[in-house]
mmCIF file of C-alpha atoms in Angstrom:
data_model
loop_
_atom_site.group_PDB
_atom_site.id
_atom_site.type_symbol
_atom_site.label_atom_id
_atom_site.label_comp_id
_atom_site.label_asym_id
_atom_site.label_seq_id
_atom_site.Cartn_x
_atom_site.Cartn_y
_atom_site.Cartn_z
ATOM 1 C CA UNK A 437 182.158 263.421 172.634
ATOM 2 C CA UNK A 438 185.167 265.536 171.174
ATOM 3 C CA UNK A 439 187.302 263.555 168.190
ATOM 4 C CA UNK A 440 190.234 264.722 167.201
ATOM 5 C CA UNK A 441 193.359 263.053 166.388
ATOM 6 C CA UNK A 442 196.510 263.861 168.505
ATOM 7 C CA UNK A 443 196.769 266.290 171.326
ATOM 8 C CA UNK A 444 198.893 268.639 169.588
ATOM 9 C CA UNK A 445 195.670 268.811 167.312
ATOM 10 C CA UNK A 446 193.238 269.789 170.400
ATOM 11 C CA UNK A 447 195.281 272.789 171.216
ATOM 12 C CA UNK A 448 199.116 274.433 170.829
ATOM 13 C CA UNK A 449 198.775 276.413 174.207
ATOM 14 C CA UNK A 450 198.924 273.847 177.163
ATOM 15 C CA UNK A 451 197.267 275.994 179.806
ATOM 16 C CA UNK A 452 194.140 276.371 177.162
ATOM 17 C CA UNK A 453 194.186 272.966 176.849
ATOM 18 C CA UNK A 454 194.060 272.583 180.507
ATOM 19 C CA UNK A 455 191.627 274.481 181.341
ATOM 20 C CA UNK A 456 189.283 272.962 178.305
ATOM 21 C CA UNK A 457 190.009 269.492 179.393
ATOM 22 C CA UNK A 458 188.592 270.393 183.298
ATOM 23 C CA UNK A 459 185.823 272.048 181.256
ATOM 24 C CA UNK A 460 184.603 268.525 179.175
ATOM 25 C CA UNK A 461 185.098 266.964 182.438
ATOM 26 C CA UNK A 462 182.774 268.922 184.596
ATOM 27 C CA UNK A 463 180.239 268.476 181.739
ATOM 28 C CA UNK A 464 180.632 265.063 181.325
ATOM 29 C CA UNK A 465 182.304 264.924 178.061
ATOM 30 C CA UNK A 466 184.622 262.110 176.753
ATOM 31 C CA UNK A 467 187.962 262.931 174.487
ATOM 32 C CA UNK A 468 188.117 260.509 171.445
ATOM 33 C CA UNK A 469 191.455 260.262 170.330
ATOM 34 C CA UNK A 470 194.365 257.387 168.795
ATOM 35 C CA UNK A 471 196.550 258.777 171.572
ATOM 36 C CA UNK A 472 193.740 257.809 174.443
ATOM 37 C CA UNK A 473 194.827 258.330 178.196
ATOM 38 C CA UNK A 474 193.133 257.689 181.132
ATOM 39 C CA UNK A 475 193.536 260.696 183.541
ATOM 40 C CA UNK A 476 192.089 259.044 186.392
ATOM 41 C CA UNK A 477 195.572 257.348 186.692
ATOM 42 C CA UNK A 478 197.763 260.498 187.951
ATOM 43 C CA UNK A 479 201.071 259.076 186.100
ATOM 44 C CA UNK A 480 198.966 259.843 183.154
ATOM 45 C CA UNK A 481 198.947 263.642 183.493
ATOM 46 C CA UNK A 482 202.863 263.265 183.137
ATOM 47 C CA UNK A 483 202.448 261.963 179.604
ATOM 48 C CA UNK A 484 199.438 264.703 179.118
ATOM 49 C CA UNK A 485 201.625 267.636 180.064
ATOM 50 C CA UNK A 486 204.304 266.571 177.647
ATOM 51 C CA UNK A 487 201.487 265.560 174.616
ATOM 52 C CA UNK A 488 200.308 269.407 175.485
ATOM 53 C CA UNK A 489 203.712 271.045 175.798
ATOM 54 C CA UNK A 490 205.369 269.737 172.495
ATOM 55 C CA UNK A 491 203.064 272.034 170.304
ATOM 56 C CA UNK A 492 203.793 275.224 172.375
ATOM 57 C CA UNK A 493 207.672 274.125 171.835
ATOM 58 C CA UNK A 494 207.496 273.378 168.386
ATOM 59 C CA UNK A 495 206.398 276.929 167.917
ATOM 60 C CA UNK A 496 208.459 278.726 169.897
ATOM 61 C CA UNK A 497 211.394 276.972 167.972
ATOM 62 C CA UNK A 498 210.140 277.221 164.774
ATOM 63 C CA UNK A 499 209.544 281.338 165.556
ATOM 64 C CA UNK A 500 213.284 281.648 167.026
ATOM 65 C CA UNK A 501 214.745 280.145 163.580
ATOM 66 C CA UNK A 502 213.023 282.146 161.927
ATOM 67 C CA UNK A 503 213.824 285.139 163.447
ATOM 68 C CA UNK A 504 217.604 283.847 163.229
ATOM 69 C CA UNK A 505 216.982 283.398 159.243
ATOM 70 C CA UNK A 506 215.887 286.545 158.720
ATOM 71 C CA UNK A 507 218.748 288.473 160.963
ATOM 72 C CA UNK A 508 221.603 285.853 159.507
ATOM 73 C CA UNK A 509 219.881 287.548 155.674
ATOM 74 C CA UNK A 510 219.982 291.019 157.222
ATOM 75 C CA UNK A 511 223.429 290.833 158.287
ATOM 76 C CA UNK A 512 224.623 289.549 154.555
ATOM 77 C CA UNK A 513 222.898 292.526 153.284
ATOM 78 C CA UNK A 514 219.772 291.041 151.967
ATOM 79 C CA UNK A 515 216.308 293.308 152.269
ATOM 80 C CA UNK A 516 213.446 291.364 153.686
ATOM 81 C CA UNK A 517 209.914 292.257 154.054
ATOM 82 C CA UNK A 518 207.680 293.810 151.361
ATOM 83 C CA UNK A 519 209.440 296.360 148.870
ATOM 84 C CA UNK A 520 209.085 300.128 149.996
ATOM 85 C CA UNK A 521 208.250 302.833 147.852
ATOM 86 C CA UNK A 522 211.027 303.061 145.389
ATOM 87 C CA UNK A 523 211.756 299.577 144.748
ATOM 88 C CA UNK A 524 210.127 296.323 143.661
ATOM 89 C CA UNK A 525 210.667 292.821 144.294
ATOM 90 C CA UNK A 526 212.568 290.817 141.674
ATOM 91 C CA UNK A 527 213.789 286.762 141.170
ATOM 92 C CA UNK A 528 217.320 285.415 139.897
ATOM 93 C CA UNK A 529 217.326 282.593 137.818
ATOM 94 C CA UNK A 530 218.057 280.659 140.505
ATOM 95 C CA UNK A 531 215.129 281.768 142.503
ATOM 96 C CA UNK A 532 216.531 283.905 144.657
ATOM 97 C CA UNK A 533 214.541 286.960 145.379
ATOM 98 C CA UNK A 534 215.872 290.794 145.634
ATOM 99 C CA UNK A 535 214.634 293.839 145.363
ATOM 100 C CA UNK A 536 215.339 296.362 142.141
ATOM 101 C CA UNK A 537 215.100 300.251 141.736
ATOM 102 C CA UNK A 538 211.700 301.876 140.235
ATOM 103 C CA UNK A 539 213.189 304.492 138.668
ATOM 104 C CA UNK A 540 209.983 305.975 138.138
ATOM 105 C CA UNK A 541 209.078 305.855 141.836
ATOM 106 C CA UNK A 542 212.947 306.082 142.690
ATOM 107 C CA UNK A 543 212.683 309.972 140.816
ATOM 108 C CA UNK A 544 211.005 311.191 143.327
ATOM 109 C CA UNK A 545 212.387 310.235 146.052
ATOM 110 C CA UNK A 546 215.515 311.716 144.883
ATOM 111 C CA UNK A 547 213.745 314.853 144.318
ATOM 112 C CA UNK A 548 212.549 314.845 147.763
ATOM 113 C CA UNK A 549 215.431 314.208 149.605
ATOM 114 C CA UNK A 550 217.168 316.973 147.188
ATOM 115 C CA UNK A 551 214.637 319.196 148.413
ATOM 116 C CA UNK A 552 214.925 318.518 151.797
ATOM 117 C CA UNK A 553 218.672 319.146 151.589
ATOM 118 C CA UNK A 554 218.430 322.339 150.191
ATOM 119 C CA UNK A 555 216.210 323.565 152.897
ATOM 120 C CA UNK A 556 213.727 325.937 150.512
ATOM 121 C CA UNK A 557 210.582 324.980 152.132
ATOM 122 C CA UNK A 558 209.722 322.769 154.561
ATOM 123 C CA UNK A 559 209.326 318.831 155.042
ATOM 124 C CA UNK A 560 205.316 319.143 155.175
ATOM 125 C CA UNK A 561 205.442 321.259 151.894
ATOM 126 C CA UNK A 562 207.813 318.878 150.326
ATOM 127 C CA UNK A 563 205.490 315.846 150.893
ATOM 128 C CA UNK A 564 202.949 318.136 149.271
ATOM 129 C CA UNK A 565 204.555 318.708 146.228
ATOM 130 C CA UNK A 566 205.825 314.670 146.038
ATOM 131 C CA UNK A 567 202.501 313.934 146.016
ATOM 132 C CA UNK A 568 201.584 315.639 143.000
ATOM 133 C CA UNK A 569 204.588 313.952 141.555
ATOM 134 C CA UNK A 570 203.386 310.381 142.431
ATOM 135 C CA UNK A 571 204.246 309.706 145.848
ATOM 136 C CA UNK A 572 201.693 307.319 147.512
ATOM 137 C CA UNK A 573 202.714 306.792 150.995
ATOM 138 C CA UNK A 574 201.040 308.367 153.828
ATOM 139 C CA UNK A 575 202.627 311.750 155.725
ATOM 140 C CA UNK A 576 203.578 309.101 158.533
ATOM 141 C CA UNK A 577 204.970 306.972 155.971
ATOM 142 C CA UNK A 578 206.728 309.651 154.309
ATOM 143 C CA UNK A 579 208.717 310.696 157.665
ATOM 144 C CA UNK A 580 209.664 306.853 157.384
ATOM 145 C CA UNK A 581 211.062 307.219 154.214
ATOM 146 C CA UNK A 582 213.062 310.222 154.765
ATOM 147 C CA UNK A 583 214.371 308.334 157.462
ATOM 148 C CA UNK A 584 215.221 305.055 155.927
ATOM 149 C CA UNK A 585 218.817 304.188 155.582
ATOM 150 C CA UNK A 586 217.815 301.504 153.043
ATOM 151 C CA UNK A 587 217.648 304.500 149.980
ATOM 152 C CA UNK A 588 221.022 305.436 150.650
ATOM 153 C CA UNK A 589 222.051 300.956 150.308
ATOM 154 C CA UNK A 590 222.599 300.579 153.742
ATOM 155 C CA UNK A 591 220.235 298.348 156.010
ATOM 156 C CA UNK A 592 220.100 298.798 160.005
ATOM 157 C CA UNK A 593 220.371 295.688 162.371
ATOM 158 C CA UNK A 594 218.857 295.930 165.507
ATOM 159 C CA UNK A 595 220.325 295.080 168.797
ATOM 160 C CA UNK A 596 219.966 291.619 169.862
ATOM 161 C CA UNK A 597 220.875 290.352 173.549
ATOM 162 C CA UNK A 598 224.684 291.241 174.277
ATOM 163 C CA UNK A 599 224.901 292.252 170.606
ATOM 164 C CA UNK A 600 224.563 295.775 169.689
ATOM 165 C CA UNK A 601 223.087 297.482 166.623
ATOM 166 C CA UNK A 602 224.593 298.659 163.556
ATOM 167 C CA UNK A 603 224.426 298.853 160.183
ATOM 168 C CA UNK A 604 225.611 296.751 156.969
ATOM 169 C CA UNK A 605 226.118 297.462 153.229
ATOM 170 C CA UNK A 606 223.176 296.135 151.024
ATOM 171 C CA UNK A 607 223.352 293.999 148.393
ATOM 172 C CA UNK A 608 220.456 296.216 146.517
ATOM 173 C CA UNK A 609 221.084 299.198 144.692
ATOM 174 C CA UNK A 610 221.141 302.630 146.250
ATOM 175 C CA UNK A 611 218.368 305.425 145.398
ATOM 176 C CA UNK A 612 220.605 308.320 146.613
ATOM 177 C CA UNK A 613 224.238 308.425 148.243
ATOM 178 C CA UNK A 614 225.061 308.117 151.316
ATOM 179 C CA UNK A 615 226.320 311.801 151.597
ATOM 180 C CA UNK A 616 222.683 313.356 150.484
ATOM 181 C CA UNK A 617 221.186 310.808 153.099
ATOM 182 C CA UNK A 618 223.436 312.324 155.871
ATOM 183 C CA UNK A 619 222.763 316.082 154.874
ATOM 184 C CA UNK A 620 219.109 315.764 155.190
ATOM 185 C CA UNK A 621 219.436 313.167 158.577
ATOM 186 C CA UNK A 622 220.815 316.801 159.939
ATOM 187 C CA UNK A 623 218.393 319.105 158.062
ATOM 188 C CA UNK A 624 215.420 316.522 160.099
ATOM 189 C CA UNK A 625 217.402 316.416 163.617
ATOM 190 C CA UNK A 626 217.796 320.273 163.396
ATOM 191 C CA UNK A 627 221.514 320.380 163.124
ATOM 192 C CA UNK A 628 220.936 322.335 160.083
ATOM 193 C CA UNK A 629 218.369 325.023 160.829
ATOM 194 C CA UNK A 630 217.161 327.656 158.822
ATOM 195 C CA UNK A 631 214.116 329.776 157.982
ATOM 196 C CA UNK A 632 212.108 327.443 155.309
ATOM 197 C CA UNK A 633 208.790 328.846 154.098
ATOM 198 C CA UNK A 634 205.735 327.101 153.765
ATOM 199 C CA UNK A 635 204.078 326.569 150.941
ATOM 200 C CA UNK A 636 200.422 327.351 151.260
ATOM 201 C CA UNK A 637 197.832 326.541 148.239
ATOM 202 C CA UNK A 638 194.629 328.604 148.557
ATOM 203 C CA UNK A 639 191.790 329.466 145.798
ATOM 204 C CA UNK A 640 191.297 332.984 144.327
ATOM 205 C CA UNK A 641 187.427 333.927 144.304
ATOM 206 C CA UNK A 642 186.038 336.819 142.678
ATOM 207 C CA UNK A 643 184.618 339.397 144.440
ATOM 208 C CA UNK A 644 181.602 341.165 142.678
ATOM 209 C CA UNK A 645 180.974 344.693 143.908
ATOM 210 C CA UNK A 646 177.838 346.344 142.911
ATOM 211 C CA UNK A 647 177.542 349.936 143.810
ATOM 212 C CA UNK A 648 174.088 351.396 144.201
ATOM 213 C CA UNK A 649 173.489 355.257 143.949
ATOM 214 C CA UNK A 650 177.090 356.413 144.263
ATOM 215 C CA UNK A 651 177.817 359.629 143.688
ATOM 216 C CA UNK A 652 181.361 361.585 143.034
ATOM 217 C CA UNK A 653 182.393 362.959 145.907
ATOM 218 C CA UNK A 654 182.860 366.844 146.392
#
């Protein structure tokens, strides 16, 4: 015997549940429940269907607000998701949450995209160098950054059915302007190209030479 309480309880994916249910039945196993029906009546498996589907609905509707919440916030300006490198996440006093520059995080950046702009050396050697200033994002994440219109206070809504994408002014405070941003967009998409050494670290040895019955020669 399986107990459980509703049918939304036994499973929230009706064909699962389907195929489970067969499963008890072939070995003889009874459902305990204070929604009982008795599927040897075929009206029955009308109510089932509906007991089963409601779950799988419930979900899918609660995902699609969601999803509508969070793009509504985007479109008013508001960052969600999990502060990148640069910022952190701060309340209001009415419990509102935002996110807030770390300046000492925010430093480099701006020294990194600087660097980029000016097109010394290249991005690999930049991320290099951030590094030994503090940076702690990965090289993948770091191409991400570089990238990320959210530095410069704007934030990028994606395209949505007949709805195309654009972008919208943040309500959080800018890292770098919107100008710098642009300048190194072009320096990444080649627009800007130059020759831009690499910087290449490597370890001076000492070389001991011992010279064994040299003589002057004549």
């Amino acid at each position: 015997m399986v107990l459980f309480t509703k049918w939304d309880r036994f499973s929230r994916n009706a064909v699962d549940a389907y195929q489970m249910i067969n499963l008890l039945r072939k070995m003889g196993v009874e459902q305990a429940i204070e929604q009982p029906l008795d599927l040897s009546i075929p009206e029955n498996k009308m109510m089932l269907a509906f007991y089963l589907a409601a779950p799988k609905v419930e979900n899918d509707r609660r995902a699609l607000n969601t999803m509508h919440g969070m793009r509504r916030a985007r479109k008013e300006g508001r960052y969600m998701g999990t502060a990148p490198f640069g910022y952190m996440h701060k309340t209001t006093e009415d419990g509102r949450k935002y996110i807030a520059i770390n300046e000492k995080q925010a430093a480099v950046i701006r020294w990194a995209f600087h660097e980029i702009a000016k097109k010394a050396f290249n991005t690999e050697s930049i991320y290099v160098l951030a590094k030994k200033k503090g940076l702690t994002v990965t090289k993948s994440g770091f191409w991400v950054m570089i990238k990320n219109p959210l530095y410069c206070g704007k934030i990028f809504i994606l395209k949505y059915k007949d709805e195309n994408s654009y972008f919208v002014t943040g309500q959080h405070e800018a890292i770098i302007s919107e100008e710098l941003f642009n300048q190194v967009q072009e320096v990444l998409d080649g627009r800007s190209r130059v020759y831009r050494p690499k910087i290449v670290t490597f370890t001076l040895k000492i070389l001991h030479l011992e010279i064994i019955n040299s003589k002057p020669r004549r």
